[in-house]
JSON list of C-alpha atoms in Angstrom, two decimals:
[
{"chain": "A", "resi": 1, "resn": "UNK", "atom": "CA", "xyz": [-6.81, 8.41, -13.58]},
{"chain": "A", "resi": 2, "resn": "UNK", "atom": "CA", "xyz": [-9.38, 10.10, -11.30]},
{"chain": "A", "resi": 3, "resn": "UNK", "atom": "CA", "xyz": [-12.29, 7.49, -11.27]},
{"chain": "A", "resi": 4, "resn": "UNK", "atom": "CA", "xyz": [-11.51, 6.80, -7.81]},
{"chain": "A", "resi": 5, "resn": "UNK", "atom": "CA", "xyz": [-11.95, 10.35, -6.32]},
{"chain": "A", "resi": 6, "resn": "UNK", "atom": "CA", "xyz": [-15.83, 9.48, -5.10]},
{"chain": "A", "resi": 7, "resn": "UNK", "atom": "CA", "xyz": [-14.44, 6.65, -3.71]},
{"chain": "A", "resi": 8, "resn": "UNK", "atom": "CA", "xyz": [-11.78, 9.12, -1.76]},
{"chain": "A", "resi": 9, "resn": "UNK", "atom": "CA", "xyz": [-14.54, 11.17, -0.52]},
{"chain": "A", "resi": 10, "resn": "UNK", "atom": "CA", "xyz": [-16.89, 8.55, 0.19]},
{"chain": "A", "resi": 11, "resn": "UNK", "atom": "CA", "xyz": [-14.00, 7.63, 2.36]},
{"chain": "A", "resi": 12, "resn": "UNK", "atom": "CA", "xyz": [-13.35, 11.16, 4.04]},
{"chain": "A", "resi": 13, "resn": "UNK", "atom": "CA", "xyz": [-17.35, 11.25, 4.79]},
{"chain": "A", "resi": 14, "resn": "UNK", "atom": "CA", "xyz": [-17.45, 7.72, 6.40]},
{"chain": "A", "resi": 15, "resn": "UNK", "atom": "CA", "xyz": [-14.03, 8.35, 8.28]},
{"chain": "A", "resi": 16, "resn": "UNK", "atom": "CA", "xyz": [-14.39, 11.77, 9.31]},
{"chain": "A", "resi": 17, "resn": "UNK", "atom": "CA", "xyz": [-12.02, 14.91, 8.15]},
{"chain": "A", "resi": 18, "resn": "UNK", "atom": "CA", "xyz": [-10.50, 14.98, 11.63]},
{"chain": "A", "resi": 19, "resn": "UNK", "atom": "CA", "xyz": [-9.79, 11.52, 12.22]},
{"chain": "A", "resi": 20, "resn": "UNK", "atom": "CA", "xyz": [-8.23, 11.84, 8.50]},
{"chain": "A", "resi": 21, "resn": "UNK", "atom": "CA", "xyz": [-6.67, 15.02, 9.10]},
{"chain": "A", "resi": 22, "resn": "UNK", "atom": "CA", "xyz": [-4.98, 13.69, 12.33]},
{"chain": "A", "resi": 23, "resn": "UNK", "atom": "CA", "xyz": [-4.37, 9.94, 11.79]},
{"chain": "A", "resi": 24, "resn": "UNK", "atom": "CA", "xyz": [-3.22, 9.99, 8.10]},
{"chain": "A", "resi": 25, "resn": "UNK", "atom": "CA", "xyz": [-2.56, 13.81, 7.30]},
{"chain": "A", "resi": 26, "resn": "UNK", "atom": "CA", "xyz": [-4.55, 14.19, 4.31]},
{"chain": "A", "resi": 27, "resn": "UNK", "atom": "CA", "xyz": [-7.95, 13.47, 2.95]},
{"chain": "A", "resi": 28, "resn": "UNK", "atom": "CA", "xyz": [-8.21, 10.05, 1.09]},
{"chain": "A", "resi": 29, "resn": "UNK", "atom": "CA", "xyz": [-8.56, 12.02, -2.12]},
{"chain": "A", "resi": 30, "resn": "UNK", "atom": "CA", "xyz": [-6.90, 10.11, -5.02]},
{"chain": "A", "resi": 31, "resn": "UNK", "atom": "CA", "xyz": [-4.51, 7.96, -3.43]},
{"chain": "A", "resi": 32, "resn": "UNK", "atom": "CA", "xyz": [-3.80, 4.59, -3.82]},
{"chain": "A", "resi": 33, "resn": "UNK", "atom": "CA", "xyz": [-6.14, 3.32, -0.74]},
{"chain": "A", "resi": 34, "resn": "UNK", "atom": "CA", "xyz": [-9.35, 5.44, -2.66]},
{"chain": "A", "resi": 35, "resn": "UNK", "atom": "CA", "xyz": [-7.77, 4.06, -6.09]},
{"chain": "A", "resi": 36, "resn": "UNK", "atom": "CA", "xyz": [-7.79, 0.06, -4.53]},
{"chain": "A", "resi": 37, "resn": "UNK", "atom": "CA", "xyz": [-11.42, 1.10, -2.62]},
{"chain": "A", "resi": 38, "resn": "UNK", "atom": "CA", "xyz": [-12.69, 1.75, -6.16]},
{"chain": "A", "resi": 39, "resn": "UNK", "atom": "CA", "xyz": [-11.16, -1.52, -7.82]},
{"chain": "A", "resi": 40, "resn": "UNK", "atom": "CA", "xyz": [-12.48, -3.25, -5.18]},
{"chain": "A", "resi": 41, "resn": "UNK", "atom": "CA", "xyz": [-16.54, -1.68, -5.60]},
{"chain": "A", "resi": 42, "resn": "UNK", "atom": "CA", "xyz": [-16.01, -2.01, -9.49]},
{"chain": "A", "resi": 43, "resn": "UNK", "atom": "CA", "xyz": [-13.48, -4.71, -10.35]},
{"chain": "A", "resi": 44, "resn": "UNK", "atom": "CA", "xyz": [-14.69, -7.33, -7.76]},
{"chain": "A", "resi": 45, "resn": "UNK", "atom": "CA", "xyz": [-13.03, -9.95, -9.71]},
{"chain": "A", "resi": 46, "resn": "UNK", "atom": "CA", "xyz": [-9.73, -7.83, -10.05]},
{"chain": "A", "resi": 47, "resn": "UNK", "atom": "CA", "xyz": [-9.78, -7.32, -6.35]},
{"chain": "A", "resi": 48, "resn": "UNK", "atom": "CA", "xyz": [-10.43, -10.88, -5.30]},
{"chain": "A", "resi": 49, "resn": "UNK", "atom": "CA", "xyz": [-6.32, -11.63, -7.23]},
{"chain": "A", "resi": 50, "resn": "UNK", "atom": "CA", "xyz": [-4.93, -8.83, -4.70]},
{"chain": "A", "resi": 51, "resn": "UNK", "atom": "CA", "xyz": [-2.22, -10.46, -2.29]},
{"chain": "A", "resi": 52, "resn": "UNK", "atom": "CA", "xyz": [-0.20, -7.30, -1.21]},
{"chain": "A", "resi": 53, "resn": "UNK", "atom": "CA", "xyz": [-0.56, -3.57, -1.76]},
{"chain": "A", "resi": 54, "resn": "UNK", "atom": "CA", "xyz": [2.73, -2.27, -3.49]},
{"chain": "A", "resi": 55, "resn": "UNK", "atom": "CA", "xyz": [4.04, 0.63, -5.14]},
{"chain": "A", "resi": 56, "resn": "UNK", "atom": "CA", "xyz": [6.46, 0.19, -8.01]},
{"chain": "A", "resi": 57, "resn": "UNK", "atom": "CA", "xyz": [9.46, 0.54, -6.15]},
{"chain": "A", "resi": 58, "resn": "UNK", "atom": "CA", "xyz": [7.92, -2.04, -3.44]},
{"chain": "A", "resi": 59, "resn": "UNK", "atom": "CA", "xyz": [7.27, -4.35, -6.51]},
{"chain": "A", "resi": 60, "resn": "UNK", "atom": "CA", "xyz": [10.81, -3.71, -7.98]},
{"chain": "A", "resi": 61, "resn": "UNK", "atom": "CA", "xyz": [11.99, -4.80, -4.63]},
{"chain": "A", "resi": 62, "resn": "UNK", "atom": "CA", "xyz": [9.84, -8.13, -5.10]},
{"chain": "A", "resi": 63, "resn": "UNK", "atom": "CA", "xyz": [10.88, -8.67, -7.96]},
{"chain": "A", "resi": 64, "resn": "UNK", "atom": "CA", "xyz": [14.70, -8.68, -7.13]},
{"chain": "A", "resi": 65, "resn": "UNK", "atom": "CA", "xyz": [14.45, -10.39, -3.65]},
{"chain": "A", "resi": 66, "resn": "UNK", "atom": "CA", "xyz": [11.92, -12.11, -4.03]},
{"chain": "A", "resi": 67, "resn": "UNK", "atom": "CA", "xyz": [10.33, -10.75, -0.82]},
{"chain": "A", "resi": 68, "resn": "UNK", "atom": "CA", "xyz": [7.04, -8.47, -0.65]},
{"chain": "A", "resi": 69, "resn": "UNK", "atom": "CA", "xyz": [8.14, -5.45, 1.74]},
{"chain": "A", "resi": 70, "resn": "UNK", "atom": "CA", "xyz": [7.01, -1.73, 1.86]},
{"chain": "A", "resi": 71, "resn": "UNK", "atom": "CA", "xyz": [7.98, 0.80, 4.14]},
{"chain": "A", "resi": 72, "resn": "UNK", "atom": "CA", "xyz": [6.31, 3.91, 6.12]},
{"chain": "A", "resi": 73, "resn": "UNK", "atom": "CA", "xyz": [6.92, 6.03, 3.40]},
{"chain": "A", "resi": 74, "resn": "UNK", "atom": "CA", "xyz": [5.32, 3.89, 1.00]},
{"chain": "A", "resi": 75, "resn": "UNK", "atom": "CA", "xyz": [2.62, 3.24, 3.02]},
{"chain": "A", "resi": 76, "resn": "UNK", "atom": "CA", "xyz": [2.01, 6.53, 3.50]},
{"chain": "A", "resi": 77, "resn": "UNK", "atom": "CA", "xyz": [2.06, 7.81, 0.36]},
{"chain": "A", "resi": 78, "resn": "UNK", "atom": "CA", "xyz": [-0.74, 5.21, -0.38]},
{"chain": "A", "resi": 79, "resn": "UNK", "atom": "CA", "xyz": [-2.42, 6.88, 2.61]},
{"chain": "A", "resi": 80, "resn": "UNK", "atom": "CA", "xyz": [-2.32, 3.28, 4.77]},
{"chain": "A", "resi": 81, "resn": "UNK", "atom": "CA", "xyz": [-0.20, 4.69, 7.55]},
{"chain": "A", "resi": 82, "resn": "UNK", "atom": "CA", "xyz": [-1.23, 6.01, 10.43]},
{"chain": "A", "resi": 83, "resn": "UNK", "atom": "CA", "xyz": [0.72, 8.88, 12.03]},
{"chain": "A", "resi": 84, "resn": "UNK", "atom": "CA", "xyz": [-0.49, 9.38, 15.29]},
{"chain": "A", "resi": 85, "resn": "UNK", "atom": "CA", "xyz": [-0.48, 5.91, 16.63]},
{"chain": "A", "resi": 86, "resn": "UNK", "atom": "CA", "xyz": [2.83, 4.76, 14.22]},
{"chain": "A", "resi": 87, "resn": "UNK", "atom": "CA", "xyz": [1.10, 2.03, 12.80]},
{"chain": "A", "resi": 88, "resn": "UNK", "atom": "CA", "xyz": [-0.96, 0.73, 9.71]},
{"chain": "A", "resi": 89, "resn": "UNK", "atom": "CA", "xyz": [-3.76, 2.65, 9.70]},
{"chain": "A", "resi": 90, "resn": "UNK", "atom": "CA", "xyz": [-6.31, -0.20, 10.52]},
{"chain": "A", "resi": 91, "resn": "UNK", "atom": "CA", "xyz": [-9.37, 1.84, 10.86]},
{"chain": "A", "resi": 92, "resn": "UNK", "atom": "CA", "xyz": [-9.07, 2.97, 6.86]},
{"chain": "A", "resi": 93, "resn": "UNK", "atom": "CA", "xyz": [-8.54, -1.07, 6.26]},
{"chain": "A", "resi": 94, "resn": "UNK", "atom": "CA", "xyz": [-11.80, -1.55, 8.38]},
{"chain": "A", "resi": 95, "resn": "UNK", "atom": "CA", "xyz": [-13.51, 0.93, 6.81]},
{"chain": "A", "resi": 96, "resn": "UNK", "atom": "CA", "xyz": [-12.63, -0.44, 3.19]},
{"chain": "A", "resi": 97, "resn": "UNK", "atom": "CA", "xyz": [-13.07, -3.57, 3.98]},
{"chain": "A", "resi": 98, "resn": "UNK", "atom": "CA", "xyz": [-9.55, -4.52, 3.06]},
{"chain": "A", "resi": 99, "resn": "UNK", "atom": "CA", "xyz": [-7.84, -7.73, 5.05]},
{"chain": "A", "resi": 100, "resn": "UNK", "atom": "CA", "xyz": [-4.60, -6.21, 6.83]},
{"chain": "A", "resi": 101, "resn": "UNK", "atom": "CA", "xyz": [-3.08, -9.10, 5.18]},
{"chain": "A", "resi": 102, "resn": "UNK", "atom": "CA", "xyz": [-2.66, -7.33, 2.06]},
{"chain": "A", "resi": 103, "resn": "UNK", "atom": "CA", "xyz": [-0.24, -5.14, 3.71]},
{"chain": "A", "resi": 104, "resn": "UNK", "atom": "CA", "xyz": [3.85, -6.21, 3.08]},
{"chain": "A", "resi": 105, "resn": "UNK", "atom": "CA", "xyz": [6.05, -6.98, 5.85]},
{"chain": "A", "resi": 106, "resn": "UNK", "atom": "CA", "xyz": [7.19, -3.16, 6.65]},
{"chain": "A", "resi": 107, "resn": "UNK", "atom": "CA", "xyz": [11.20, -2.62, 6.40]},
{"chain": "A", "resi": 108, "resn": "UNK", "atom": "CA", "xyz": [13.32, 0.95, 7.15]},
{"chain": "A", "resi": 109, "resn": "UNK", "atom": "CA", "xyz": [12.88, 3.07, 4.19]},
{"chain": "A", "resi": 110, "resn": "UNK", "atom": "CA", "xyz": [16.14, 3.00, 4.11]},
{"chain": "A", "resi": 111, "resn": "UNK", "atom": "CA", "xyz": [17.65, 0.08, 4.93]},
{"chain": "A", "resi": 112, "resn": "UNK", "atom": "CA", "xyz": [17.72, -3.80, 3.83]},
{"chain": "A", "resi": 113, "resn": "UNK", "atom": "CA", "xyz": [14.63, -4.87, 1.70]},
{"chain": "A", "resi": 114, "resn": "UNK", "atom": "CA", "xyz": [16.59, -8.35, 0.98]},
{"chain": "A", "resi": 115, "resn": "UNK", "atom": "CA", "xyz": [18.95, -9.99, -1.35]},
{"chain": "A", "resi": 116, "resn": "UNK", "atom": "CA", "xyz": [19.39, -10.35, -5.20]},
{"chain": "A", "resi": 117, "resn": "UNK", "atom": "CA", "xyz": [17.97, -13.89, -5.96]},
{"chain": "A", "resi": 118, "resn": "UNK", "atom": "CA", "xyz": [19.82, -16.40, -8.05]},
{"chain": "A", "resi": 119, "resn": "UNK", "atom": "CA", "xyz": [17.10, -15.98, -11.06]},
{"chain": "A", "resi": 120, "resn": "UNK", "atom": "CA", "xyz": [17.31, -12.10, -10.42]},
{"chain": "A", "resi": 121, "resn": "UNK", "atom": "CA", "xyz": [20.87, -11.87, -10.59]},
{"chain": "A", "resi": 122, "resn": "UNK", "atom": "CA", "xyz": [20.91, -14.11, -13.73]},
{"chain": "A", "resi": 123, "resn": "UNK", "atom": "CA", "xyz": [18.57, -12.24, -15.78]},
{"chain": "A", "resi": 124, "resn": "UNK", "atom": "CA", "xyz": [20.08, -8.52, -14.78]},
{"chain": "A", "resi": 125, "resn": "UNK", "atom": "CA", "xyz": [24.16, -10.04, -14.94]},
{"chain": "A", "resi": 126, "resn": "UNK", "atom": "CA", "xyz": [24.40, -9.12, -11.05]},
{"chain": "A", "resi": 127, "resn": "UNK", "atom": "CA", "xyz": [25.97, -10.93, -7.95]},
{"chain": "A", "resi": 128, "resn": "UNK", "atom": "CA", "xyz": [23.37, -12.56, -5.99]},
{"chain": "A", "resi": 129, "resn": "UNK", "atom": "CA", "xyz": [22.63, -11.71, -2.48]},
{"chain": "A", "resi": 130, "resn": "UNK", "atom": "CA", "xyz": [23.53, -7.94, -3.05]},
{"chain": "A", "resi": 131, "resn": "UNK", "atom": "CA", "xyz": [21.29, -5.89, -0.75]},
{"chain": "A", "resi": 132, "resn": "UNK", "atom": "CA", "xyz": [18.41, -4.07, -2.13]}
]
């Protein structure tokens, strides 16, 4: 799906290639931050129901814990981290107009994202409170 490209470069223009370049490592292009830029300019109504930015292995996470988490490499895939000051990359939020809110509670990309829940661990035959 490429609608959201002129919404990536509309975002490179407004940012700047060097802060991009620097901060996030890449231009805006197609990622998910240009892709959620262009739901939000197109699909107001769509965009109003967003709670928390996931990818699909953030949501399959959710969905077995219960708990909304990312991690840097998630978030940076979506171009939303910052790698020169370690953070969230606020200033493409700001720029986007997107509440910080809608990022997850960050976890290690390798480490504990949470437990199985009870209705999780019913549905897939699994112990609860195994460690995603």
């Amino acid at each position: 799906d490429s609608r959201a490209i002129e919404s990536g470069n509309q975002m490179l223009a407004t940012m700047g290639s060097d802060k991009c370049y620097k901060h996030l490592l890449n231009a805006p292009g197609n990622f998910t931050a240009a892709k959620l830029k262009w739901v939000k300019d197109n699909e107001p109504e769509v965009f109003e129901r967003v709670h928390k930015i996931m990818l699909p292995g953030d949501y399959i996470a959710l969905k077995l814990t219960g708990r909304a988490t990312t991690t840097v490499s998630g978030l940076s895939e979506g171009m939303f981290w910052d790698f020169a000051n370690h953070s969230v990359a606020n200033f493409l939020l700001e720029t986007c107009g997107f509440d910080p809110e809608v990022i997850p509670e960050i976890v290690p990309t390798f480490g504990d994202q949470g437990g199985v829940t009870e209705e999780a661990a019913g549905i897939l035959g699994l112990r609860a409170g195994i460690k995603v």
